[in-house]
PDB file of C-alpha atoms in Angstrom:
ATOM      1  CA  MET A1454     125.824 126.885 -14.238  1.00 45.00           C
ATOM      2  CA  LEU A1455     128.596 128.805 -16.066  1.00 49.00           C
ATOM      3  CA  GLU A1456     125.860 131.430 -17.001  1.00 45.00           C
ATOM      4  CA  SER A1457     125.117 132.187 -13.363  1.00 45.00           C
ATOM      5  CA  ASN A1458     128.988 132.739 -12.734  1.00 47.00           C
ATOM      6  CA  LEU A1459     129.579 135.257 -15.213  1.00 44.00           C
ATOM      7  CA  GLU A1460     128.191 138.401 -12.608  1.00 41.00           C
ATOM      8  CA  ALA A1461     130.450 137.221  -9.961  1.00 42.00           C
ATOM      9  CA  ASP A1462     133.492 136.800 -12.238  1.00 41.00           C
ATOM     10  CA  MET A1463     132.791 140.402 -12.904  1.00 38.00           C
ATOM     11  CA  GLY A1464     134.000 141.425  -9.454  1.00 40.00           C
ATOM     12  CA  ASN A1465     137.087 139.290  -9.588  1.00 41.00           C
ATOM     13  CA  PRO A1466     139.867 141.530  -7.972  1.00 39.00           C
ATOM     14  CA  THR A1467     142.648 139.809  -9.940  1.00 48.00           C
ATOM     15  CA  CYS A1468     144.697 141.472 -12.726  1.00 74.00           C
ATOM     16  CA  GLU A1469     142.291 140.138 -15.246  1.00 85.00           C
ATOM     17  CA  HIS A1470     139.718 142.626 -16.910  1.00 91.00           C
ATOM     18  CA  ILE A1471     136.716 140.800 -17.408  1.00 91.00           C
ATOM     19  CA  LEU A1472     133.643 141.982 -20.143  1.00 87.00           C
ATOM     20  CA  VAL A1473     130.723 139.844 -20.743  1.00 90.00           C
ATOM     21  CA  LEU A1474     128.702 140.527 -24.201  1.00 87.00           C
ATOM     22  CA  LYS A1475     125.012 138.904 -23.248  1.00 84.00           C
ATOM     23  CA  THR A1476     122.866 141.017 -25.899  1.00 70.00           C
ATOM     24  CA  CYS A1477     121.771 139.149 -29.292  1.00 66.00           C
ATOM     25  CA  CYS A1478     123.270 141.099 -32.100  1.00 65.00           C
ATOM     26  CA  TYR A1479     122.448 138.439 -34.887  1.00 65.00           C
ATOM     27  CA  GLY A1480     119.818 136.440 -34.956  1.00 66.00           C
ATOM     28  CA  ASP A1481     119.662 133.739 -31.876  1.00 69.00           C
ATOM     29  CA  ASN A1482     123.651 134.716 -31.547  1.00 73.00           C
ATOM     30  CA  ILE A1483     125.814 137.003 -29.926  1.00 78.00           C
ATOM     31  CA  PHE A1484     127.923 137.592 -33.095  1.00 85.00           C
ATOM     32  CA  PRO A1485     127.587 136.373 -36.705  1.00 87.00           C
ATOM     33  CA  SER A1486     129.759 133.510 -37.574  1.00 87.00           C
ATOM     34  CA  LEU A1487     132.718 134.379 -40.809  1.00 90.00           C
ATOM     35  CA  ASN A1488     130.217 132.735 -43.413  1.00 89.00           C
ATOM     36  CA  ASN A1489     127.733 135.549 -42.037  1.00 88.00           C
ATOM     37  CA  LEU A1490     130.090 138.243 -42.363  1.00 89.00           C
ATOM     38  CA  ILE A1491     131.284 137.364 -46.029  1.00 91.00           C
ATOM     39  CA  SER A1492     127.698 136.795 -47.311  1.00 91.00           C
ATOM     40  CA  GLU A1493     126.990 140.195 -46.082  1.00 89.00           C
ATOM     41  CA  ALA A1494     130.154 141.502 -47.871  1.00 90.00           C
ATOM     42  CA  GLU A1495     129.281 139.849 -51.026  1.00 93.00           C
ATOM     43  CA  ARG A1496     125.844 141.405 -50.623  1.00 91.00           C
ATOM     44  CA  HIS A1497     127.219 144.615 -50.785  1.00 88.00           C
ATOM     45  CA  PRO A1498     130.115 146.219 -49.171  1.00 80.00           C
ATOM     46  CA  MET A1499     128.016 149.177 -46.990  1.00 91.00           C
ATOM     47  CA  SER A1500     126.116 146.150 -45.701  1.00 89.00           C
ATOM     48  CA  TYR A1501     129.000 144.604 -44.058  1.00 88.00           C
ATOM     49  CA  ASN A1502     130.533 147.902 -42.929  1.00 90.00           C
ATOM     50  CA  ARG A1503     126.881 148.544 -41.377  1.00 91.00           C
ATOM     51  CA  LEU A1504     127.070 145.620 -39.676  1.00 89.00           C
ATOM     52  CA  LYS A1505     130.797 145.587 -38.336  1.00 89.00           C
ATOM     53  CA  LYS A1506     130.148 149.228 -36.729  1.00 92.00           C
ATOM     54  CA  GLN A1507     126.846 147.641 -34.849  1.00 90.00           C
ATOM     55  CA  LEU A1508     128.972 144.739 -33.506  1.00 90.00           C
ATOM     56  CA  GLU A1509     131.707 146.940 -32.963  1.00 93.00           C
ATOM     57  CA  PHE A1510     129.049 149.406 -31.019  1.00 92.00           C
ATOM     58  CA  VAL A1511     128.071 146.529 -28.196  1.00 90.00           C
ATOM     59  CA  VAL A1512     131.506 145.991 -27.811  1.00 93.00           C
ATOM     60  CA  ILE A1513     132.365 149.595 -26.931  1.00 93.00           C
ATOM     61  CA  ASN A1514     129.099 149.813 -24.997  1.00 92.00           C
ATOM     62  CA  ALA A1515     130.127 146.988 -23.122  1.00 92.00           C
ATOM     63  CA  VAL A1516     133.410 148.282 -21.982  1.00 94.00           C
ATOM     64  CA  ARG A1517     132.355 151.572 -21.230  1.00 93.00           C
ATOM     65  CA  LEU A1518     129.514 149.632 -18.445  1.00 93.00           C
ATOM     66  CA  GLN A1519     131.689 146.945 -17.455  1.00 94.00           C
ATOM     67  CA  LEU A1520     135.812 148.273 -17.617  1.00 93.00           C
ATOM     68  CA  LYS A1521     134.659 151.812 -16.635  1.00 90.00           C
ATOM     69  CA  GLY A1522     137.729 153.585 -17.984  1.00 88.00           C
ATOM     70  CA  TRP A1523     140.517 150.982 -17.382  1.00 93.00           C
ATOM     71  CA  LYS A1524     143.225 150.887 -20.364  1.00 94.00           C
ATOM     72  CA  ALA A1525     145.563 148.148 -20.882  1.00 93.00           C
ATOM     73  CA  THR A1526     149.388 149.665 -19.693  1.00 92.00           C
ATOM     74  CA  LYS A1527     150.809 146.428 -20.950  1.00 92.00           C
ATOM     75  CA  ARG A1528     150.758 143.769 -23.728  1.00 93.00           C
ATOM     76  CA  VAL A1529     147.094 141.785 -23.040  1.00 95.00           C
ATOM     77  CA  GLN A1530     146.562 138.359 -23.758  1.00 95.00           C
ATOM     78  CA  ILE A1531     142.576 137.429 -24.594  1.00 96.00           C
ATOM     79  CA  HIS A1532     141.078 134.304 -23.410  1.00 96.00           C
ATOM     80  CA  TYR A1533     137.711 134.264 -25.269  1.00 96.00           C
ATOM     81  CA  VAL A1534     134.527 131.894 -23.699  1.00 95.00           C
ATOM     82  CA  PHE A1535     131.865 131.281 -26.337  1.00 93.00           C
ATOM     83  CA  GLY A1536     128.622 130.585 -24.592  1.00 91.00           C
ATOM     84  CA  GLU A1537     127.137 129.348 -27.681  1.00 89.00           C
ATOM     85  CA  ARG A1538     123.092 128.225 -27.951  1.00 85.00           C
ATOM     86  CA  ASN A1539     122.299 124.525 -27.353  1.00 84.00           C
ATOM     87  CA  LYS A1540     119.197 124.580 -29.614  1.00 80.00           C
ATOM     88  CA  GLY A1541     119.565 124.123 -33.365  1.00 75.00           C
ATOM     89  CA  VAL A1542     122.188 124.065 -35.644  1.00 75.00           C
ATOM     90  CA  LYS A1543     125.841 123.402 -34.050  1.00 82.00           C
ATOM     91  CA  ARG A1544     127.896 126.642 -35.894  1.00 85.00           C
ATOM     92  CA  ASP A1545     131.679 125.781 -36.484  1.00 86.00           C
ATOM     93  CA  TYR A1546     134.265 127.010 -33.810  1.00 89.00           C
ATOM     94  CA  ASP A1547     136.483 127.886 -36.564  1.00 90.00           C
ATOM     95  CA  ASN A1548     133.888 130.129 -38.379  1.00 88.00           C
ATOM     96  CA  ILE A1549     132.513 131.756 -34.612  1.00 89.00           C
ATOM     97  CA  GLN A1550     136.184 132.389 -33.211  1.00 92.00           C
ATOM     98  CA  SER A1551     137.801 134.262 -36.662  1.00 90.00           C
ATOM     99  CA  ALA A1552     134.789 136.581 -37.285  1.00 89.00           C
ATOM    100  CA  SER A1553     133.962 137.544 -33.375  1.00 92.00           C
ATOM    101  CA  LEU A1554     138.186 137.763 -32.684  1.00 93.00           C
ATOM    102  CA  LYS A1555     138.637 141.028 -34.979  1.00 91.00           C
ATOM    103  CA  ILE A1556     135.749 142.638 -34.310  1.00 92.00           C
ATOM    104  CA  ILE A1557     136.264 142.339 -30.473  1.00 94.00           C
ATOM    105  CA  ALA A1558     139.576 143.626 -30.950  1.00 95.00           C
ATOM    106  CA  ASP A1559     138.879 146.811 -33.179  1.00 95.00           C
ATOM    107  CA  GLY A1560     135.910 147.404 -30.747  1.00 95.00           C
ATOM    108  CA  LEU A1561     138.421 147.355 -28.147  1.00 96.00           C
ATOM    109  CA  VAL A1562     140.918 149.657 -29.815  1.00 96.00           C
ATOM    110  CA  LYS A1563     138.126 152.056 -30.479  1.00 96.00           C
ATOM    111  CA  ALA A1564     137.353 151.735 -26.985  1.00 95.00           C
ATOM    112  CA  GLY A1565     140.226 152.897 -25.699  1.00 95.00           C
ATOM    113  CA  VAL A1566     141.334 149.524 -23.824  1.00 95.00           C
ATOM    114  CA  LEU A1567     144.062 148.544 -26.265  1.00 95.00           C
ATOM    115  CA  LYS A1568     146.031 151.180 -28.441  1.00 95.00           C
ATOM    116  CA  ASP A1569     146.682 148.687 -31.496  1.00 95.00           C
ATOM    117  CA  ASP A1570     145.786 145.133 -31.892  1.00 93.00           C
ATOM    118  CA  ALA A1571     149.073 144.496 -33.673  1.00 94.00           C
ATOM    119  CA  PRO A1572     151.353 142.124 -32.016  1.00 93.00           C
ATOM    120  CA  LYS A1573     153.268 144.785 -30.250  1.00 93.00           C
ATOM    121  CA  TYR A1574     149.879 144.951 -28.093  1.00 94.00           C
ATOM    122  CA  LEU A1575     147.860 142.038 -27.934  1.00 94.00           C
ATOM    123  CA  ALA A1576     149.554 138.510 -27.846  1.00 94.00           C
ATOM    124  CA  PRO A1577     147.752 134.949 -28.991  1.00 93.00           C
ATOM    125  CA  SER A1578     144.554 134.736 -27.865  1.00 93.00           C
ATOM    126  CA  THR A1579     142.845 131.626 -26.977  1.00 95.00           C
ATOM    127  CA  CYS A1580     139.460 130.073 -26.888  1.00 95.00           C
ATOM    128  CA  GLU A1581     136.875 127.687 -25.503  1.00 95.00           C
ATOM    129  CA  PHE A1582     133.330 126.903 -26.195  1.00 94.00           C
ATOM    130  CA  HIS A1583     130.363 126.116 -23.995  1.00 92.00           C
ATOM    131  CA  TYR A1584     126.819 125.117 -25.093  1.00 90.00           C
ATOM    132  CA  VAL A1585     124.176 126.694 -23.087  1.00 89.00           C
ATOM    133  CA  ASP A1586     120.770 128.438 -22.974  1.00 87.00           C
ATOM    134  CA  LYS A1587     121.190 131.758 -23.397  1.00 87.00           C
ATOM    135  CA  PRO A1588     124.756 132.923 -25.847  1.00 89.00           C
ATOM    136  CA  PHE A1589     127.145 134.918 -24.373  1.00 91.00           C
ATOM    137  CA  ILE A1590     130.799 135.594 -25.209  1.00 93.00           C
ATOM    138  CA  LYS A1591     132.876 136.476 -22.258  1.00 95.00           C
ATOM    139  CA  VAL A1592     136.450 138.342 -22.705  1.00 95.00           C
ATOM    140  CA  ILE A1593     138.906 137.634 -20.233  1.00 96.00           C
ATOM    141  CA  ILE A1594     141.663 140.570 -20.906  1.00 96.00           C
ATOM    142  CA  ARG A1595     145.117 139.720 -18.729  1.00 95.00           C
ATOM    143  CA  GLU A1596     147.894 142.441 -19.145  1.00 94.00           C
ATOM    144  CA  ILE A1597     151.259 140.342 -19.531  1.00 90.00           C
ATOM    145  CA  GLU A1598     155.018 141.191 -19.383  1.00 78.00           C
ATOM    146  CA  ASN A1599     156.839 141.926 -22.805  1.00 67.00           C
ATOM    147  CA  GLU A1600     158.784 139.536 -24.341  1.00 58.00           C
TER     148      GLU A1600
END
């Protein structure tokens, strides 16, 4: 039910800008966990760098297709909705969250949506998790007034 509403949410005319990542980039998952990233870095620094660039490229392409040139003019708060695969081993929330938040924020900066991922431009993020048949990450970007 949650998956079927993703496309409808993308046309939401409110001040929220929604980005949905549905391409599996890491096995059956959208993004690797922090443990997977650490393993890549221990294996070889260039291997980690290559993986991070591939994941950022997924974010940049999704921004180009879905946000169509939109750039934040105010400070933003991002709410992440993780749709994790309900089959197999359940991954730790903190490992999924920590790896994905950093990679997605860096991808948003490289795509030009955010000027920087410093606290001046990016407020603390929130997350929620669901178990679904087809994994996804939904990124809801809200512009907020500077404090």
